[in-house]
XYZ file of C-alpha atoms in Angstrom:
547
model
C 43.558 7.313 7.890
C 43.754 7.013 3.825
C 41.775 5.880 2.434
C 42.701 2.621 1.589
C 43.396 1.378 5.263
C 39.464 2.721 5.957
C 37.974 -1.478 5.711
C 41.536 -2.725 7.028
C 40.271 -4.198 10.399
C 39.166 -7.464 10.595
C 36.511 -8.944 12.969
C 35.604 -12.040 14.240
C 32.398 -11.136 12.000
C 31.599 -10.810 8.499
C 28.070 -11.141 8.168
C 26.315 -8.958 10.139
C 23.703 -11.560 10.741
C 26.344 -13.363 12.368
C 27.146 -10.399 15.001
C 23.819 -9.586 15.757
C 23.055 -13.194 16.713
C 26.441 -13.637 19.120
C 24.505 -12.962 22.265
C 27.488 -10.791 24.013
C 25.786 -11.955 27.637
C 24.856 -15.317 26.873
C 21.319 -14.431 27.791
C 19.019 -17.290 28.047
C 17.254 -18.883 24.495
C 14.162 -17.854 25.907
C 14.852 -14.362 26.765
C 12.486 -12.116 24.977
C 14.201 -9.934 22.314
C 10.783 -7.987 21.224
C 7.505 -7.345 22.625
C 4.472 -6.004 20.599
C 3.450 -3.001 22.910
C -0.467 -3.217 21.441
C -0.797 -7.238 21.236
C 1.434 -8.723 23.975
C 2.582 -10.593 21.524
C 6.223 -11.597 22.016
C 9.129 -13.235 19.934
C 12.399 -14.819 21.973
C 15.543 -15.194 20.879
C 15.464 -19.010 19.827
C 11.987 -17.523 17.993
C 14.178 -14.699 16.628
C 16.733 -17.073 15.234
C 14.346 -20.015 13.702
C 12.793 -17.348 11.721
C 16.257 -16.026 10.234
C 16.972 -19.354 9.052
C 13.749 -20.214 8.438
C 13.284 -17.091 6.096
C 17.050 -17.142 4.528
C 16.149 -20.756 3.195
C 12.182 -19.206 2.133
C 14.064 -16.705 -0.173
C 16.295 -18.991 -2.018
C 13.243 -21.259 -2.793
C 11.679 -18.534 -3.403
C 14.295 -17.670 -6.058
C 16.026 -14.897 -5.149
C 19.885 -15.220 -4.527
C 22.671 -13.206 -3.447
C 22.870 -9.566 -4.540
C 19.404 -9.174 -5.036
C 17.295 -6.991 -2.860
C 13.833 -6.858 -0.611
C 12.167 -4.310 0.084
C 9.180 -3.594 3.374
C 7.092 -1.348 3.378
C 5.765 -1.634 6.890
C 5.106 0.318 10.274
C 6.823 -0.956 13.085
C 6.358 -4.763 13.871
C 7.870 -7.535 16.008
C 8.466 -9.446 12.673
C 10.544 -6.873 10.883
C 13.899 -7.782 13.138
C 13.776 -11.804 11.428
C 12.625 -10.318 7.896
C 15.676 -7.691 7.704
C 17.873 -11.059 9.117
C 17.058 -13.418 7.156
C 17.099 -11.336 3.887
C 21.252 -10.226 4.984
C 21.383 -13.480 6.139
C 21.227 -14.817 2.802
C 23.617 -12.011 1.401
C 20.507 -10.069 -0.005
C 20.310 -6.390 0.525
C 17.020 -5.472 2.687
C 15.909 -2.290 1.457
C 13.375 -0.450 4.393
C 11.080 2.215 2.287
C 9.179 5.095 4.264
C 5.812 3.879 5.236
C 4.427 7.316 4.733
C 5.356 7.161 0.974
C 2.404 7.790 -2.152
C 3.122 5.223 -5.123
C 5.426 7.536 -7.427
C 8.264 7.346 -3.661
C 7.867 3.358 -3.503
C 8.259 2.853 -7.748
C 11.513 4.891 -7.302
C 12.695 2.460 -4.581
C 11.671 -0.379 -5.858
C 13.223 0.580 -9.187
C 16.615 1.515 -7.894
C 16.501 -1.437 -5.314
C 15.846 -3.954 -7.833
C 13.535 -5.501 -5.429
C 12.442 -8.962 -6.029
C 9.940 -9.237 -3.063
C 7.878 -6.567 -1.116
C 6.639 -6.946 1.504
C 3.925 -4.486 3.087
C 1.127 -4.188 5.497
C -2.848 -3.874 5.156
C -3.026 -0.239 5.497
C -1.110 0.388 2.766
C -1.384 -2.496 0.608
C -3.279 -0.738 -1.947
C -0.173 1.998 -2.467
C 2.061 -1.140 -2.621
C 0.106 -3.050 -5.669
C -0.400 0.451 -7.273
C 3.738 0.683 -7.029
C 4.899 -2.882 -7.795
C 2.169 -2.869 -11.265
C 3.646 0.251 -12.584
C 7.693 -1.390 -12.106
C 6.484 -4.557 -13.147
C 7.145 -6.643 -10.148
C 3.990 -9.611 -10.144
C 1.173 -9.609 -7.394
C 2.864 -12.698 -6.300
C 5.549 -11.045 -5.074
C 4.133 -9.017 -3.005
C 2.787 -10.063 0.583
C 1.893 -8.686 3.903
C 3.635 -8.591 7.170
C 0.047 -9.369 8.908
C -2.883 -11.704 7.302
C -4.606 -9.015 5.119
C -8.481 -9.381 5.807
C -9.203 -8.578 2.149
C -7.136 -11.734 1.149
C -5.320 -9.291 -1.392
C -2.219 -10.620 -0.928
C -0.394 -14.047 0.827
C 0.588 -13.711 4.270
C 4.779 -13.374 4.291
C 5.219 -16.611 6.629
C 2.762 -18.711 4.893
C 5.229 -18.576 1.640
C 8.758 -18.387 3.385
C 8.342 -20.299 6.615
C 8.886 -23.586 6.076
C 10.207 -25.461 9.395
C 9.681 -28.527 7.414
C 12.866 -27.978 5.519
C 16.206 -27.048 7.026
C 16.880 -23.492 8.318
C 20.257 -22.017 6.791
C 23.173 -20.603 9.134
C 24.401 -16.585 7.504
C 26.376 -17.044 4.445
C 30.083 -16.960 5.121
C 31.918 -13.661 3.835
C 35.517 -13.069 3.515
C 36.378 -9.556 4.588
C 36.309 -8.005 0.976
C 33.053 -9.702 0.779
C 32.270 -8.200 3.638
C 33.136 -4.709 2.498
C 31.466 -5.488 -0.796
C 28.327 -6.990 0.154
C 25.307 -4.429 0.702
C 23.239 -5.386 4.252
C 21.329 -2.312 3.952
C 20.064 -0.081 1.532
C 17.813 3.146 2.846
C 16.735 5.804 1.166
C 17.870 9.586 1.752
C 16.222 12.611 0.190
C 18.458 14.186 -2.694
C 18.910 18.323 -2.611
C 17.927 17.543 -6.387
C 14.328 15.992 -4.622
C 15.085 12.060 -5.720
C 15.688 10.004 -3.420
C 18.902 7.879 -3.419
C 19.633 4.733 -2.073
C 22.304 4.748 0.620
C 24.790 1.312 -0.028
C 25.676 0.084 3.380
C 27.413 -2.528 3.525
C 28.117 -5.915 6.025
C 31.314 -4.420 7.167
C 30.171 -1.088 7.605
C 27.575 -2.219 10.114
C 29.634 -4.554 12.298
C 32.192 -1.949 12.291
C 29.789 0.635 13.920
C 28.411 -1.758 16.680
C 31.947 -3.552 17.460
C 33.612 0.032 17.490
C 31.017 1.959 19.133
C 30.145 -0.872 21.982
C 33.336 -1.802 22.823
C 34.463 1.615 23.176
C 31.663 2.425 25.617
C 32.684 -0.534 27.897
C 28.787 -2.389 26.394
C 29.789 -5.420 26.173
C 32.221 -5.474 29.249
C 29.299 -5.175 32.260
C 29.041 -7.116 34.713
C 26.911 -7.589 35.562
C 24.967 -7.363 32.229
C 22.416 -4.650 31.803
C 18.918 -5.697 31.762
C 17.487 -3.234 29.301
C 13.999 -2.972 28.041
C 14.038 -0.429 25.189
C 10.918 1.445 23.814
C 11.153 1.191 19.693
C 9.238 4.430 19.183
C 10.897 5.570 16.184
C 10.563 3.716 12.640
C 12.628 0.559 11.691
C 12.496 1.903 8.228
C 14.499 4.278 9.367
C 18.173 3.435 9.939
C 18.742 5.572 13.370
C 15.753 2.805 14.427
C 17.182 -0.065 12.869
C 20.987 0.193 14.632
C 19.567 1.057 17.968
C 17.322 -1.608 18.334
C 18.427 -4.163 15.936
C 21.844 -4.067 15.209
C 23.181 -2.870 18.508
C 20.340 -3.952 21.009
C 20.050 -7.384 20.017
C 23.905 -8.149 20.682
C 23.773 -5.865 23.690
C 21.341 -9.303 25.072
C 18.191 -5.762 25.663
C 14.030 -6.645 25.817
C 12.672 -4.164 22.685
C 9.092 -2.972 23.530
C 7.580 -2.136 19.488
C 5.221 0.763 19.682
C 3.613 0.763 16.245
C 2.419 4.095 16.283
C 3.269 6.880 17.893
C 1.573 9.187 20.620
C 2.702 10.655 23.839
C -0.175 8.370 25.826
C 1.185 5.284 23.663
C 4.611 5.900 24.960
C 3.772 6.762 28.356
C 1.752 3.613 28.859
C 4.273 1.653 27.072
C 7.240 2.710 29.965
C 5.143 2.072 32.699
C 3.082 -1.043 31.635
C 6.968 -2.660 30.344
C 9.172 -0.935 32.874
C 11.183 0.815 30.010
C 14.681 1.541 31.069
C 15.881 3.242 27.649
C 14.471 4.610 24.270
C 15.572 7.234 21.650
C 13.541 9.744 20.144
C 13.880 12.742 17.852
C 13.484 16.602 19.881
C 9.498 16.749 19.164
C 8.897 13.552 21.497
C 11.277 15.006 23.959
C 9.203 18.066 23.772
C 5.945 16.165 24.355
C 7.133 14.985 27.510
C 8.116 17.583 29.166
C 5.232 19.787 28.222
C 2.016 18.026 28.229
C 0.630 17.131 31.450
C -1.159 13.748 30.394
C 2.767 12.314 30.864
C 2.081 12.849 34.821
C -0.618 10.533 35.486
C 2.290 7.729 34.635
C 4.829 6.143 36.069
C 8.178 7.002 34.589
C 10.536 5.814 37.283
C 12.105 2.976 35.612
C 13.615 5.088 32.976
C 17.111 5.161 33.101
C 18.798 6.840 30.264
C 16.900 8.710 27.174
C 18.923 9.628 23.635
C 17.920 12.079 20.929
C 18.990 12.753 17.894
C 17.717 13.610 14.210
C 18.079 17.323 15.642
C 19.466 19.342 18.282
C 17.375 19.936 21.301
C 17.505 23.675 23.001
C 19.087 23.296 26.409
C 16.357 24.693 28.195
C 14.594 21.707 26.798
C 17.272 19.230 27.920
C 17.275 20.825 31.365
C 13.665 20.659 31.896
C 13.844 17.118 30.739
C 16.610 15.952 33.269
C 14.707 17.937 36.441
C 11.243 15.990 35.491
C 12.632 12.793 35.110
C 15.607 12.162 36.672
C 17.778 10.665 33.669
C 20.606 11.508 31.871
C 19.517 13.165 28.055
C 22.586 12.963 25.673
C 22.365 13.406 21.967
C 23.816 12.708 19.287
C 24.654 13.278 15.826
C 24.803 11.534 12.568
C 23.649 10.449 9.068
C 22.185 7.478 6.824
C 25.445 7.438 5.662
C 27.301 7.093 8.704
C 25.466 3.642 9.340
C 24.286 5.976 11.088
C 26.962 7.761 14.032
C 29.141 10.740 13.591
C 28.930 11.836 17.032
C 27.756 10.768 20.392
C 27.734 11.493 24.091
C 28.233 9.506 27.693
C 26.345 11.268 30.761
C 29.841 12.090 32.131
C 31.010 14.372 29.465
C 27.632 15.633 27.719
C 27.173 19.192 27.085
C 23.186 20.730 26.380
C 24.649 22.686 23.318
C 26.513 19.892 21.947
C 25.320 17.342 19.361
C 28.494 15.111 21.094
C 32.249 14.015 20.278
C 33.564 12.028 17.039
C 32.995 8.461 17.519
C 36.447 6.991 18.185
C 36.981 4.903 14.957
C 36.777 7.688 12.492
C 38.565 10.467 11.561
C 36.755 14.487 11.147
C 37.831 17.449 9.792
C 36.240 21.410 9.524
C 36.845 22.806 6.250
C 35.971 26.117 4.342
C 33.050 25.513 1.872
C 34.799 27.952 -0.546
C 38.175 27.175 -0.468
C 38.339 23.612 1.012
C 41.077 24.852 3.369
C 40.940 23.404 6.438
C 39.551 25.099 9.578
C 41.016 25.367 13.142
C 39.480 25.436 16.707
C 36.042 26.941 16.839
C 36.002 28.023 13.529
C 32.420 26.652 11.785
C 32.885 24.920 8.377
C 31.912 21.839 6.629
C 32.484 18.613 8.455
C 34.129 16.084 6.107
C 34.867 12.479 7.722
C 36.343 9.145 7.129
C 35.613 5.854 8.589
C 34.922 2.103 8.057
C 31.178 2.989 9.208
C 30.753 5.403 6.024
C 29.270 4.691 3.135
C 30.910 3.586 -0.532
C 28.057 5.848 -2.330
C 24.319 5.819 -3.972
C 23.128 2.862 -5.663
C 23.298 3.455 -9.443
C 24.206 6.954 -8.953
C 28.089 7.908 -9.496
C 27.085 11.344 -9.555
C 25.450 12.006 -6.784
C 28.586 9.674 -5.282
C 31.039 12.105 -6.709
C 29.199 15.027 -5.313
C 29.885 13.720 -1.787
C 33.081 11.851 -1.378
C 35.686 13.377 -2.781
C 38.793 12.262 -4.573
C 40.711 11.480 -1.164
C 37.586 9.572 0.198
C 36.260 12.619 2.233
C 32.545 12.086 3.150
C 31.275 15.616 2.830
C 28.161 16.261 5.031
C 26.772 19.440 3.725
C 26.319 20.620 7.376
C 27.832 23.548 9.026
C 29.701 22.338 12.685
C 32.679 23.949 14.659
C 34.462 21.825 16.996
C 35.992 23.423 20.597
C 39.152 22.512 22.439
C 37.314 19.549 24.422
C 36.097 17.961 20.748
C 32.738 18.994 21.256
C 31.075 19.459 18.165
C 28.454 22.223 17.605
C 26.429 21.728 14.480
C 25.436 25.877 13.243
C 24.176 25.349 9.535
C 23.599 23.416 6.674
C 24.878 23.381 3.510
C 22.390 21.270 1.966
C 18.777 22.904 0.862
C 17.295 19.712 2.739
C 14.721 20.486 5.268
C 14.950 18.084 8.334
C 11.244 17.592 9.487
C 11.493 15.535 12.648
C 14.635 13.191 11.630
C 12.929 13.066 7.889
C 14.807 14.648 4.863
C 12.578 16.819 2.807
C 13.860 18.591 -0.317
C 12.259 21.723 -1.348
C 12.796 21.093 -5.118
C 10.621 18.163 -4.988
C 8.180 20.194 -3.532
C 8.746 22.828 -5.835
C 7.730 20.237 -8.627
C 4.417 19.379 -7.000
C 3.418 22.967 -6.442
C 4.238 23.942 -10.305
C 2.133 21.109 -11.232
C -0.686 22.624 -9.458
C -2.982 24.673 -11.478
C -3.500 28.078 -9.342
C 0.050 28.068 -9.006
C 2.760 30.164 -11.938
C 5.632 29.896 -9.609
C 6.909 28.696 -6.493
C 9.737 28.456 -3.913
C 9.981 26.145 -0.193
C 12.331 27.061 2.958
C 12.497 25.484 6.071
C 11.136 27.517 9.100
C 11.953 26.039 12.405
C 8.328 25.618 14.699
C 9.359 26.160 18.541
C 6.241 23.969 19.772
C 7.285 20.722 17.911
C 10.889 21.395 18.040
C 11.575 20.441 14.455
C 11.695 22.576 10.815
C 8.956 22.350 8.285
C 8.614 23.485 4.988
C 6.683 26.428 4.038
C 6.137 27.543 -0.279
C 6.051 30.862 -1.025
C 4.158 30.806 -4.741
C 3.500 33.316 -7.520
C -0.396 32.809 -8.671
C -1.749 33.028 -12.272
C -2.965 36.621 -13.187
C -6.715 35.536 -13.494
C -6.393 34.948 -10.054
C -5.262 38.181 -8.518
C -8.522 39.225 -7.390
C -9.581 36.006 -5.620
C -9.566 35.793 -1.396
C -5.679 34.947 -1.101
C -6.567 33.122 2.061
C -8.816 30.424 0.720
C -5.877 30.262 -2.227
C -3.216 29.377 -0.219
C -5.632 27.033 1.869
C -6.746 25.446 -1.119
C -2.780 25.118 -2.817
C -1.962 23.543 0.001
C -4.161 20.919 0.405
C -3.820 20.167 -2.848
C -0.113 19.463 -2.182
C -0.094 17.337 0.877
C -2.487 14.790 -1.106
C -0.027 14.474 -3.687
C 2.974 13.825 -0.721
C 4.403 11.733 1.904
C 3.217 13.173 5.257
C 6.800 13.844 6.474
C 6.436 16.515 3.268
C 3.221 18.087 3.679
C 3.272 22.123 3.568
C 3.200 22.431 7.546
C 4.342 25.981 7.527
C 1.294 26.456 4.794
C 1.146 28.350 1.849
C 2.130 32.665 1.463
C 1.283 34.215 -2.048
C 3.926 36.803 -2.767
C 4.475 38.783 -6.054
C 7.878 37.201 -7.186
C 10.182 34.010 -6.184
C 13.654 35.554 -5.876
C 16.254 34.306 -8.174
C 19.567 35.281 -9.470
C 20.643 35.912 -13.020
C 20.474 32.371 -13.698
C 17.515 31.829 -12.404
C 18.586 29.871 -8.954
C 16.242 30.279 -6.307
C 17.561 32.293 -3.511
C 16.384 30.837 -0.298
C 18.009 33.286 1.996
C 16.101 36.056 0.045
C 12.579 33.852 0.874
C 13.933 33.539 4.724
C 14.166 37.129 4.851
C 11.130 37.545 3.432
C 9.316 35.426 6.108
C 11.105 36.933 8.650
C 9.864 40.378 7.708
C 6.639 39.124 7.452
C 6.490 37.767 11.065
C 8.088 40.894 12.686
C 5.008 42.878 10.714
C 2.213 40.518 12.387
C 4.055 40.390 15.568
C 3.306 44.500 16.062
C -0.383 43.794 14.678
């Protein structure tokens, strides 16, 4: 596959609007496509498609036009399907941010975005006005998914829903439109700690649904699945967004919206809807097989779970399958990837795999020295091609440049060997990034924070994997000012890191804490060497393990 014959397919789609409105099963108008799990509240798919149109037409009165961008700022919500629509819809890029995000995060979106609206919710309405003043987008532009009580801001439907005036049909594309034409653009943590905004465009999209569903015989079953899918993890994030938008919505499935996240939530949420399929990263997974609140519900309508973000430990897996009866399989993948690398079917999956390359793209295993390219079993970096991968970072040729290479090789900074079966095994990364249950955190950023900090003369972050949550988190080792030396080190690293995780996201709080040490290691040129900091936590956990 060169990489000029990558976007060569054509579809019967251009807009991806237009695809996830075909209604594969020709389910009824009045079929529910979401349910608010807290309200009841419900929206159909005639409801679904008014308020595309309804919205598309909003924005262009509104002002905006094609090319420009929106951006939400909200925790999952039955109205976040029609706003993402109707923005690609109208050929504007919708641009999810992290709900978790302090003001300096959001500014940096909304700066690189180009965002003309944003649209947030109550509870963090006051971090959204903080981050729109300081880019200079007006107070009128920014409005909330749900009537604010303060009356801060306009409610988003008052302004753009309109069903007084026409709705508008997706903008036609032609395929290099298609290709062109950014649908998406999420944000994924930089090794340098900014965050960069991941193009993806029309094509990209419809080629991962058409590609992957077809393949797996989705929209070929008759007769047609009735699904009812639990959306427990965020629609900011874009694992959330193509299971339960982009793919479910074709595939004709019932999505349950769980706004917030506990094990009770979820448990309630399968038995009171009769859940049949949901996707979670490995510390929900954990949660259910471990705690023993999940037994006082009934689980039997389940009948399929995925994971992904991270792979799960095979014990876990097992334990999972004799509890509840259903398939597990995993998968593998990136922002970039829109978002599949790899997957797995029930018939084929392995507990120590992450899956096998999606059939529309093209992998290989290469030596991160050399670049020469790997055999059989042999772990290297996996590089890959295909019409689902993205053209770069928004405004950022260099970080572009960094990744894809001159012969359009996406290189994923991760560590995988792939055995005679394609199986792919994924053994290290690359990448400095610490993945914190399906969230990218990168210690430099962190590193920033703590130098700012003023107990702190020096500091370095690893990853450190935590067995009961099944996920990394960061942990900073830090040099302290001289005056300090004699102070309780305990209440120090207490107090540093509290200090940090008001300053963060909560994805990129200090979870593994805080450890005062007498030097950061660094080489001659005064790189941080993290493998010197892993050993050094590894030392120190063998010591307290004999205490």
């Amino acid at each position: 596959m060169s990489n000029e014959d990558v976007y060569a397919k054509q579809y019967q789609y251009t807009n991806v609007v237009d695809m996830i409105l075909s209604n594969q099963y020709n389910k009824p108008e009045h079929h529910t496509a979401f349910i608010d799990a807290r309200t009841g509240e419900s929206l159909s798919l005639y409801g679904l498609r008014r308020l595309t149109g309804a919205f598309h037409a909003g924005l262009l009165r509104f002002g905006l036009k094609r090319g420009d961008a929106v951006c939400t700022f909200i925790p999952n919500n039955i109205y976040m399907a029609p706003i993402y629509m109707g923005t690609m819809s109208a050929g504007i890029a919708i641009s999810p941010a992290n709900t978790s995000y302090v003001s300096s995060e959001l500014q940096r979106q909304l700066q690189i975005s180009n965002a003309k609206v944003l649209i947030a919710h109550p509870s963090n309405l006051d971090i959204a006005l903080d981050a729109a003043a300081a880019v200079g987008l007006p107070q009128t532009s920014v409005f909330s998914v749900v009537r604010d009580p303060k009356q801060r801001v306009n409610l988003w439907s008052d302004v753009f829903i309109d069903y007084s005036q026409p709705a508008l049909s997706p903008i036609p594309l032609t395929h290099q439109e298609s290709v062109d034409t950014t649908a998406y653009l999420c944000f994924s943590s930089g090794t340098t700690g900014k965050s960069k905004g991941v193009i993806t465009s029309h094509y990209n999209v419809i080629s991962m649904v058409m590609e992957t569903n077809n393949f797996a015989g989705i929209f070929q079953m008759d007769p047609p699945p009735n699904k009812v899918m639990a959306a427990v993890i965020p629609l900011y994030h874009f694992s959330g967004v193509h299971r339960f938008m982009n793919s479910g919505i074709p595939q004709g499935a019932t999505t349950v919206i769980v706004e917030k996240y506990s094990v009770r939530t979820l448990c309630e949420t399968i038995q009171r809807f009769k859940v049949t399929d949901f996707t979670a990263a490995p510390p929900i997974i954990i949660h259910l097989v471990n705690r023993p609140e999940c037994d006082e519900y009934d689980m039997s309508s389940l009948q399929a779970v995925g994971c992904g973000s991270a792979p799960l430990s095979p014990h876990i897996i097992e334990r999972f399958k004799a509890k509840y009866k259903v398939p597990l399989t995993q998968g593998y993948g990136l922002t970039e990837m829109s978002p599949v690398i790899t997957y797995q079917l029930p018939e084929w999956a392995r507990p120590d795999s992450v899956g096998r390359l999606a059939p529309f793209m093209k992998a290989k295993v290469v030596d991160p020295s050399s670049g020469r390219e790997l055999g059989v079993n042999e772990a290297g970096e996996l590089c890959v091609k295909g019409p689902n991968v993205t053209q770069g970072y928004k405004d950022n040729p260099e970080a572009t440049a960094n990744t894809i290479d001159k012969d359009g090789w996406f290189h994923t900074g991760d560590i995988v060997r792939i055995d005679e079966e394609g199986n792919f095994y994924v053994v290290d990364r690359i990448k400095e990034l610490i993945k914190y249950k399906g969230f990218q955190v990168a210690p430099v950023e962190l590193e920033a924070v703590l130098l700012q900090c003023p107990h702190v003369a020096d500091a370095g972050v690893i990853g450190i994997y935590d067995e009961a949550q099944g996920t990394e988190i960061p942990l900073a080792f830090v040099v302290i000012h001289q005056h300090l030396q004699q102070k309780n080190k305990t209440e120090l690293e207490t107090t540093i890191r509290d200090w940090v995780n008001a300053r963060v996201a909560n994805h990129k709080r200090l979870r593994g804490g805080v450890r005062i040490i007498d030097a950061i290691p660094k080489n001659g040129a005064g790189k941080i060497l993290r493998k010197d900091m892993k050993a050094i936590y590894e030392n120190q956990q063998k010591r307290m393990s004999k205490l």
